[in-house]
mmCIF file of C-alpha atoms in Angstrom:
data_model
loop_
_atom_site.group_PDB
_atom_site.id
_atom_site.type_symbol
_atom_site.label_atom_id
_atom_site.label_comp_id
_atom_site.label_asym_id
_atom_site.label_seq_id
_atom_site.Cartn_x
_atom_site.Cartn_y
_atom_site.Cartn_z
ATOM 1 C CA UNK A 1 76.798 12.550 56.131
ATOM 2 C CA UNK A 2 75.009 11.603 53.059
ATOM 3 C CA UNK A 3 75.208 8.074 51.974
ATOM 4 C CA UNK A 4 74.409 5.695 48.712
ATOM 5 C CA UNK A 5 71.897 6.995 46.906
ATOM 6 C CA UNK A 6 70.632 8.707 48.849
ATOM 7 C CA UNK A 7 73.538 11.361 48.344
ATOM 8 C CA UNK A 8 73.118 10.628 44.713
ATOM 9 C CA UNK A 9 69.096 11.559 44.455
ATOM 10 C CA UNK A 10 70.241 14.526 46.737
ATOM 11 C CA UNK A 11 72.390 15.199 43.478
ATOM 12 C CA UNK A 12 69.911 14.391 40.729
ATOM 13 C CA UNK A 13 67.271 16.473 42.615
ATOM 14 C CA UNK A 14 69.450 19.144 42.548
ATOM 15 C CA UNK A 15 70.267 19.060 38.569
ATOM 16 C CA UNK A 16 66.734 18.401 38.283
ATOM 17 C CA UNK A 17 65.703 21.663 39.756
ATOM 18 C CA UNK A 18 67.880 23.279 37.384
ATOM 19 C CA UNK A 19 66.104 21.502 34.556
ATOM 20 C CA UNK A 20 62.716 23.006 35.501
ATOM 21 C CA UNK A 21 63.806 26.124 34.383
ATOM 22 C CA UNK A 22 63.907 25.383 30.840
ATOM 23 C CA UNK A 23 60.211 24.049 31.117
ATOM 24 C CA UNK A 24 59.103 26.995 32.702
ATOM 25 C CA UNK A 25 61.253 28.793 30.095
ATOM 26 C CA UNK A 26 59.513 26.865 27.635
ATOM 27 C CA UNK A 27 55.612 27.979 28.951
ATOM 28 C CA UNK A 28 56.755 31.438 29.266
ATOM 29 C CA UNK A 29 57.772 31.520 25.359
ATOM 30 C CA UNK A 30 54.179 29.597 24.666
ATOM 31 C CA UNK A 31 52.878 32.780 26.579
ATOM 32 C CA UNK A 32 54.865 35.320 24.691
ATOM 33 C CA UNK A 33 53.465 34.113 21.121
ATOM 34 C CA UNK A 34 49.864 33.953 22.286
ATOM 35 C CA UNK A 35 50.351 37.750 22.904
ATOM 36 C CA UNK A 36 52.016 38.547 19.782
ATOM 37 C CA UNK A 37 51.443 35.807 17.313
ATOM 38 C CA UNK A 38 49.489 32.828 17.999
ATOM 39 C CA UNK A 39 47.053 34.093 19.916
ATOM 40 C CA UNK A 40 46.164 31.318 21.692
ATOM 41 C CA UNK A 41 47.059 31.938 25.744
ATOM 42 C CA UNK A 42 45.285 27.894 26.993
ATOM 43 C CA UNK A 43 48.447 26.370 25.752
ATOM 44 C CA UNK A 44 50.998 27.361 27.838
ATOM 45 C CA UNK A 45 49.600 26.559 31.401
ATOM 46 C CA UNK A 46 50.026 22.658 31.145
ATOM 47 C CA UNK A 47 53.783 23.494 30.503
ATOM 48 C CA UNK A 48 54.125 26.342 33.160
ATOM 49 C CA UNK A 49 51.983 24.347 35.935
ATOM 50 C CA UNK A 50 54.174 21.547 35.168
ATOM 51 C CA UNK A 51 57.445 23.249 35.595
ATOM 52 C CA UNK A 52 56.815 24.432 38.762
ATOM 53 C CA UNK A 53 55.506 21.463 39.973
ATOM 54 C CA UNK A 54 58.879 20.243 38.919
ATOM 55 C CA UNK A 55 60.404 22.930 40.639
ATOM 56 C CA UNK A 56 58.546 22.226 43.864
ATOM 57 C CA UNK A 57 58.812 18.855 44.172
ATOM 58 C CA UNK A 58 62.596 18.459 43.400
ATOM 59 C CA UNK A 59 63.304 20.832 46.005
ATOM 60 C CA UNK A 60 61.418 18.579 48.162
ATOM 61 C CA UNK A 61 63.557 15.710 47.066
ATOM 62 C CA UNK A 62 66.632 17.218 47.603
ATOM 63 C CA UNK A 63 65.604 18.116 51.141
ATOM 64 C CA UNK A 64 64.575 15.026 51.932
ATOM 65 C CA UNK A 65 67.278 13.580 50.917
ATOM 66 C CA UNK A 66 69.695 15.367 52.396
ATOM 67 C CA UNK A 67 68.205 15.516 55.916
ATOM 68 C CA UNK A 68 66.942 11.943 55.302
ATOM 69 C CA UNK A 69 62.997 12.346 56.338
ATOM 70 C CA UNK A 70 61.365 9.215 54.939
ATOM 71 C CA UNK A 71 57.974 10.711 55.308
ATOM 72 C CA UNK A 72 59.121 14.201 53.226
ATOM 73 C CA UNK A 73 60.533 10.929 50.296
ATOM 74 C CA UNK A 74 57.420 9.676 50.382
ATOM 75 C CA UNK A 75 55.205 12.626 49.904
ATOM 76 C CA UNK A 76 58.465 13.403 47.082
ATOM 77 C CA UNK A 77 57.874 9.665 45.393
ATOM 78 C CA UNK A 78 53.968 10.296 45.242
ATOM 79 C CA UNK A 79 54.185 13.690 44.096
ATOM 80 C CA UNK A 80 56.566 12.747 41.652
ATOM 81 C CA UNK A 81 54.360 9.599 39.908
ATOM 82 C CA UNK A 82 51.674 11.923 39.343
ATOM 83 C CA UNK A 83 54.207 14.980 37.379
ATOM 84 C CA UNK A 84 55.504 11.979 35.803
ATOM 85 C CA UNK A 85 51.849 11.048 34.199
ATOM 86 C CA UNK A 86 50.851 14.049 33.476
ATOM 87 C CA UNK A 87 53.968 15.246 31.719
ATOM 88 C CA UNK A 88 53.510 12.252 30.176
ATOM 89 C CA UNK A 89 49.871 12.358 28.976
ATOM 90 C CA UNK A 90 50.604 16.405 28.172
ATOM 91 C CA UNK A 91 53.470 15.009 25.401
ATOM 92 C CA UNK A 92 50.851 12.586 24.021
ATOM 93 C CA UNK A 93 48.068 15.001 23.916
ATOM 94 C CA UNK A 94 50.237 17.704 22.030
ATOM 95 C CA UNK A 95 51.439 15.319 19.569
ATOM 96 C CA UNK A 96 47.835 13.668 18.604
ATOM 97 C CA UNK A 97 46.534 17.265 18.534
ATOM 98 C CA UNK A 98 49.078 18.152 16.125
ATOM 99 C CA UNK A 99 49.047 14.997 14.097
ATOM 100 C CA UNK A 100 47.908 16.194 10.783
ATOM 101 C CA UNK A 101 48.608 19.620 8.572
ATOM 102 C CA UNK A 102 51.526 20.727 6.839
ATOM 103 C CA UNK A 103 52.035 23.696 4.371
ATOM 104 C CA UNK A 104 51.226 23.325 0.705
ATOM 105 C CA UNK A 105 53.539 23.981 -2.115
ATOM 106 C CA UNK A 106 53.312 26.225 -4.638
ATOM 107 C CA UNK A 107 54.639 27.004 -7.901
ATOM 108 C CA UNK A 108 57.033 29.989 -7.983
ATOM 109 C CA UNK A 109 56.243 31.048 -4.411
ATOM 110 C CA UNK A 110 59.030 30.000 -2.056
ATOM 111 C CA UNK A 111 56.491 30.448 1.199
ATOM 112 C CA UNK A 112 53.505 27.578 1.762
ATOM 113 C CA UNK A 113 49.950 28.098 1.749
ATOM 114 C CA UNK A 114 47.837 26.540 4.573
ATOM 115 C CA UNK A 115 44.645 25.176 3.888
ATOM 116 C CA UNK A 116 42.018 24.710 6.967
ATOM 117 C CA UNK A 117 40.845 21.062 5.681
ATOM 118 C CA UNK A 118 44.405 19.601 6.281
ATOM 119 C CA UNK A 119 43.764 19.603 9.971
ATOM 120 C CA UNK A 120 41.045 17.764 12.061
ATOM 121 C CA UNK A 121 40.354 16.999 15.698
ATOM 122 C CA UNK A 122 40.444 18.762 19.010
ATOM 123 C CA UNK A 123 42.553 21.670 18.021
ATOM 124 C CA UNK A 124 41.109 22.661 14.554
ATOM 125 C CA UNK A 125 37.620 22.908 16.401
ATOM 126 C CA UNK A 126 38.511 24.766 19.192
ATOM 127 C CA UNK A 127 40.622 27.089 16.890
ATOM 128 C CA UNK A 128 37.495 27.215 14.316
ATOM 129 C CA UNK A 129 34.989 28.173 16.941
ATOM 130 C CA UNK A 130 32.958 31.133 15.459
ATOM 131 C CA UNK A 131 33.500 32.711 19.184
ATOM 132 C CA UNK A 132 37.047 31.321 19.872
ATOM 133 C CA UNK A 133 37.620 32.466 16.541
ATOM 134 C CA UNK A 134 37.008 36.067 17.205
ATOM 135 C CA UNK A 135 38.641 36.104 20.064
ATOM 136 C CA UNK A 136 41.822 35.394 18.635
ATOM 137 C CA UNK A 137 41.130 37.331 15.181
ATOM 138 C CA UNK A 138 41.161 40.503 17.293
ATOM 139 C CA UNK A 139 44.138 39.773 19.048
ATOM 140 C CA UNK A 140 45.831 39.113 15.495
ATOM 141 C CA UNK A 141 44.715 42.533 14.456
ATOM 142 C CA UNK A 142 45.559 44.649 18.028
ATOM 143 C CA UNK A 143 49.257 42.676 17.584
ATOM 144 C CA UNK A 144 49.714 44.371 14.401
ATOM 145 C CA UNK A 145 50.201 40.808 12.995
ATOM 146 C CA UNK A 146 51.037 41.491 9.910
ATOM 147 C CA UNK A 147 52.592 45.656 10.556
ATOM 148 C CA UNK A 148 56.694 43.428 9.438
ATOM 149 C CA UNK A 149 54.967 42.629 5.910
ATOM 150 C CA UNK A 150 55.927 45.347 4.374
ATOM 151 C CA UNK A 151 59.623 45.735 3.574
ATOM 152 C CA UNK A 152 61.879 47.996 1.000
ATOM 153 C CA UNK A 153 64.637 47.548 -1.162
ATOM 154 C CA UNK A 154 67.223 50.199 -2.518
ATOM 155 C CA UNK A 155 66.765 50.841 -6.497
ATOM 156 C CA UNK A 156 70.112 50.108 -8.222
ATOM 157 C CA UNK A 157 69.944 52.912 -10.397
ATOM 158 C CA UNK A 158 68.776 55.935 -8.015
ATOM 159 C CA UNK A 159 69.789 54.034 -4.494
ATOM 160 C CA UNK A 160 66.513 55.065 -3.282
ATOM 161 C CA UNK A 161 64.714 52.637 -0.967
ATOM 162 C CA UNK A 162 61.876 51.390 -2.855
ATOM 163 C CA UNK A 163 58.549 49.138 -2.085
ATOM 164 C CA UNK A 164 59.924 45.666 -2.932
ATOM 165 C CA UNK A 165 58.664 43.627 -6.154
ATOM 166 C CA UNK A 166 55.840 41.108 -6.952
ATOM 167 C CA UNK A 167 58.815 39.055 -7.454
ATOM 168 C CA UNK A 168 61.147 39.673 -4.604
ATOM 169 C CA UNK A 169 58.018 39.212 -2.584
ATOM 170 C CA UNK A 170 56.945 35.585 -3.943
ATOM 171 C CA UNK A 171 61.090 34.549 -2.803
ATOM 172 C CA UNK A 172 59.992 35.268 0.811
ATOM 173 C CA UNK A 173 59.760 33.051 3.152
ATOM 174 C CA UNK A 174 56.569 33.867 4.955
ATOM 175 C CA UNK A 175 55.417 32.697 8.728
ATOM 176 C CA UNK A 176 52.060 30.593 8.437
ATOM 177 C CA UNK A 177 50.465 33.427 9.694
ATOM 178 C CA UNK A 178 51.870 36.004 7.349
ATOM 179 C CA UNK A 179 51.049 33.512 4.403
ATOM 180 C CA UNK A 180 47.521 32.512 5.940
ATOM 181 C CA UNK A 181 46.143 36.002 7.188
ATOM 182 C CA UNK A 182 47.744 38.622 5.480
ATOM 183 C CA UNK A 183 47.299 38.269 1.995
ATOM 184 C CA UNK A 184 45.054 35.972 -0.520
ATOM 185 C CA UNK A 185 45.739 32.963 -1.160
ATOM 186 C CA UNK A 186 47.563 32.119 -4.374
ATOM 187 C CA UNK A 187 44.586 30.271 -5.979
ATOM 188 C CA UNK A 188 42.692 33.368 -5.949
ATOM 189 C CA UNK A 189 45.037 35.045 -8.738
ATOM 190 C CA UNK A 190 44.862 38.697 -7.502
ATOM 191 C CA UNK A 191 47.494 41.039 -8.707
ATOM 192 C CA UNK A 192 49.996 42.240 -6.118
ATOM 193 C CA UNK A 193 50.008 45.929 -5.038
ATOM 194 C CA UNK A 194 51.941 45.880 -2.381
ATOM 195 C CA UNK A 195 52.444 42.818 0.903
ATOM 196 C CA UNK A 196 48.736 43.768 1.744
ATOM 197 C CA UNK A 197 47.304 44.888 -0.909
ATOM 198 C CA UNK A 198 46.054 43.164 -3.931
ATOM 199 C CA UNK A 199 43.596 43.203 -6.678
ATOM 200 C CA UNK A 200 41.487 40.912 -8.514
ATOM 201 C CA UNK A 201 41.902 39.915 -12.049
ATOM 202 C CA UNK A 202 39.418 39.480 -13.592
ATOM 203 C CA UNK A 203 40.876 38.115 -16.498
ATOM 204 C CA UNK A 204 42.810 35.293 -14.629
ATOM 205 C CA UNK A 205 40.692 32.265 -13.709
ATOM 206 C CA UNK A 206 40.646 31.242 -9.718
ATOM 207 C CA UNK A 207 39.461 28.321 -8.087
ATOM 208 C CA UNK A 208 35.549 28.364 -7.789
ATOM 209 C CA UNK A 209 35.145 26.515 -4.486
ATOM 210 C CA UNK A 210 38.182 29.172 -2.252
ATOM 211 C CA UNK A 211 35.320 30.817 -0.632
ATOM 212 C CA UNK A 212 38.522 33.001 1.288
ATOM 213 C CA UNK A 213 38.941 35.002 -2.494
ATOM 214 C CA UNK A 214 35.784 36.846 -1.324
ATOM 215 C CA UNK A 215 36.372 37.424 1.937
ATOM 216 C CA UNK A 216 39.980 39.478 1.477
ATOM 217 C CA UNK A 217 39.749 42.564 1.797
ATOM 218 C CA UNK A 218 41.935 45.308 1.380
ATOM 219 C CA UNK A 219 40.694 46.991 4.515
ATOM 220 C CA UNK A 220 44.284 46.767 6.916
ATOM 221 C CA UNK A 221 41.765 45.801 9.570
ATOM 222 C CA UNK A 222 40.219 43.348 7.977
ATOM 223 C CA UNK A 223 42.625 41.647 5.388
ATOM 224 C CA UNK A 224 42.042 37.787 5.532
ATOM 225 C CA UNK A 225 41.476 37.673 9.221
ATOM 226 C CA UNK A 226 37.845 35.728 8.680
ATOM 227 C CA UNK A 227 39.283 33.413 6.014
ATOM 228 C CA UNK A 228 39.733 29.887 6.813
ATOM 229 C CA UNK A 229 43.528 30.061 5.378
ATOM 230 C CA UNK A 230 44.112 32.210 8.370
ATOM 231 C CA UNK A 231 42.892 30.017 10.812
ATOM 232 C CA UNK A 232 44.724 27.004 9.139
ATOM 233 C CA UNK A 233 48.028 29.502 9.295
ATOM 234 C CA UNK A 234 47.060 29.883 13.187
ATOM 235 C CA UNK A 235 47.024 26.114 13.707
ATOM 236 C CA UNK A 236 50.046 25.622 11.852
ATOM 237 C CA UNK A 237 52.122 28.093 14.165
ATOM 238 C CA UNK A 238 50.603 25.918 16.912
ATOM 239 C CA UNK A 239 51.947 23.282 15.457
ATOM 240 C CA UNK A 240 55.765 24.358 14.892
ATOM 241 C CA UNK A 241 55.175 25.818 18.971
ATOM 242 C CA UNK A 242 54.503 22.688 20.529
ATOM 243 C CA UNK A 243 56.373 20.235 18.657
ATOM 244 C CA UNK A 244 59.421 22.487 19.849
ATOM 245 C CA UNK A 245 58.024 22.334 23.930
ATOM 246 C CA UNK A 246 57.325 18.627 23.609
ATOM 247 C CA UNK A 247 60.733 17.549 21.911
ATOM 248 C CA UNK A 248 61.815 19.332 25.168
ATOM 249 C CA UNK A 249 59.258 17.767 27.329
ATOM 250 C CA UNK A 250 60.446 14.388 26.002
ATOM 251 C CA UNK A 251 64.112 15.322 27.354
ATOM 252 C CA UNK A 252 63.040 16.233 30.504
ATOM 253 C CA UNK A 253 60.154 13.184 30.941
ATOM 254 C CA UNK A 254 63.093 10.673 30.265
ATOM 255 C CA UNK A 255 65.187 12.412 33.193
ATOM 256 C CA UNK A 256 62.582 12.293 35.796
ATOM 257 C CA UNK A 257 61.980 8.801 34.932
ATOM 258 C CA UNK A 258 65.641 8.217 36.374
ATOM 259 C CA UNK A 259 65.046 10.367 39.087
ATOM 260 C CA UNK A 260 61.846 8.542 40.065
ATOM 261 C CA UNK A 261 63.896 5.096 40.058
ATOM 262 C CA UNK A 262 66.763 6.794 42.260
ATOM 263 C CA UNK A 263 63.857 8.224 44.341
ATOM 264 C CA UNK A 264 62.618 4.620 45.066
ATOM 265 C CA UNK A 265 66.160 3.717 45.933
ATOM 266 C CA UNK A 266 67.255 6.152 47.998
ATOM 267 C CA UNK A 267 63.499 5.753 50.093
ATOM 268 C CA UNK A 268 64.490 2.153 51.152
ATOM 269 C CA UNK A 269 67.814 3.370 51.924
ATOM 270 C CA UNK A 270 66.255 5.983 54.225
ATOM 271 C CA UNK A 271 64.408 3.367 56.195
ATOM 272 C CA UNK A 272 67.114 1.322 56.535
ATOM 273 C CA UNK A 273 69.057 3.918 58.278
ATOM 274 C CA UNK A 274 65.482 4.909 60.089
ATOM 275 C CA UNK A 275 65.449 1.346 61.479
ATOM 276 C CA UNK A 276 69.301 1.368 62.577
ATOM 277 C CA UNK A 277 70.126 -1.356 59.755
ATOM 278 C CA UNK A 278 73.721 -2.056 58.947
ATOM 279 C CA UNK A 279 74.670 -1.878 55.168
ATOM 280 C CA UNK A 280 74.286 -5.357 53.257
ATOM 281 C CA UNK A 281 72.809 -6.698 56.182
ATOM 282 C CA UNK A 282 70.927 -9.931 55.103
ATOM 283 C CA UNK A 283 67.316 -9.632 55.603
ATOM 284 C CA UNK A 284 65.821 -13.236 54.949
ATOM 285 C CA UNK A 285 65.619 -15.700 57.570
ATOM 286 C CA UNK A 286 64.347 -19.490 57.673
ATOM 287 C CA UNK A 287 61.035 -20.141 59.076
ATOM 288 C CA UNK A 288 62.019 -23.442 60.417
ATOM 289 C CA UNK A 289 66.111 -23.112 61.280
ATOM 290 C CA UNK A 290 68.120 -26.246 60.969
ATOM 291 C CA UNK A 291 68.839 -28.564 63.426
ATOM 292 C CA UNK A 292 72.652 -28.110 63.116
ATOM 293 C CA UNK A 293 74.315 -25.354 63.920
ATOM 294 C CA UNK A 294 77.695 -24.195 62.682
#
């Protein structure tokens, strides 16, 4: 019969199991953008090495606990400091990588532009990496990244569906990638065509230094997949992606903490039983007992 606590870690372990599904959930859905959006597939196996390791050792616990091996708690207690650490050190990591950049407003445009020198550090370099860079450039044209641009809207006099306006367009509200890599950005002043399709004006001025105005192109495989926009629109997804896991991570780092203290607890009560120790039993003794006895 299960005693103390360690019935209750046998408990916790148990409900912590449970909770390593969400963290695996959580690496999985970092693994389903990196084919289909991001494009970035290192992310996700700190999260999904993590959860399982979760996974693993909580079964552990609960084992342990139940059948009351001190040596399986120990191996559970050690195993546990070190997921504790690292899930630790993985929530600090993703929050100092993703420290700086937000979307910029713009006049009459209800979607942001992204600009490549709002971001610094680890992430923008590894993201800006000429041969990184084409890695994940290809991937955003194979994923059709920008195919759910283009949209319709029924004409009120014939019914028809039509290609939506300049104006119906600006209202949308564009994913960082969609605003970064599949159309110019705003300072340039082309003329909209269509979602991904635009032409220069000429007759409008644009901002001298946006070296991405010459590299659109109208080419569907080409676009603004080189331009830096784009690659500040990739690191921006990142962004909105792991602030989401580590929120979660946070949750879950802040449970195994209490796990890891009932752990502790439920180890010395596992040795007491080992060593045939009654319950409350005082342990201190005097070095030198009194002369009187009572």
């Amino acid at each position: 019969m299960l005693r103390g606590g360690t019935s209750l870690l046998g408990i916790v372990n148990f409900v912590t199991f449970l909770i390593s599904i969400p963290i695996l959930g959580g690496g999985i859905w970092l693994a389903s953008r990196a084919n289909s959006t991001d494009c970035i597939r290192f992310l996700q196996w700190p999260i999904i090495a993590i959860g399982l390791a979760v996974m693993v050792v909580s079964l552990m616990g609960f084992a342990g606990a139940c059948y009351r091996q001190t040596w399986l708690l120990r191996l559970y207690l050690f195993a546990m400091f070190f997921i504790v650490v690292a899930l630790l050190f993985f929530i600090v990591f993703a929050f100092a990588v993703t420290d700086r950049g937000d979307g910029q407003v713009v006049m009459n445009r209800r979607f942001l532009e992204y600009q490549l020198s709002d971001y610094n550090g680890w992430l923008r370099d590894r993201v800006a990496d000429p041969v990184y860079w084409a890695t994940i450039s290809a991937c955003l044209r194979d994923g059709h990244a920008c195919a759910a641009m283009r949209r319709f809207a029924r004409d009120p006099n014939t019914g028809m569906l039509v290609p939506e306006t300049p104006g119906m367009f600006y209202a949308r509200d564009l994913s960082p990638i969609q605003s970064g890599c599949c159309k110019p950005p705003t300072s340039c002043a082309y003329t909209y065509e269509n979602e991904t399709f635009w032409t220069a004006n000429p007759g409008v001025p644009t901002v001298v230094n946006d070296v991405d105005c010459s590299r659109w192109s109208n080419d569907q495989q080409t676009l603004c997949f080189q331009c830096d926009s784009c690659k500040a629109g990739v690191l921006a997804g990142i962004k909105k992606s792991w602030r989401k896991v580590a929120i979660l991570n946070i949750v879950v780092l802040i449970i195994l903490v209490i796990v890891y203290v009932a752990g502790c607890a439920a180890f010395r009560n596992a040795r007491r039983i080992e060593n045939d120790e009654p319950f409350g039993m005082a342990r201190m003794t005097k070095t030198q007992p009194s002369r009187f006895q009572f």
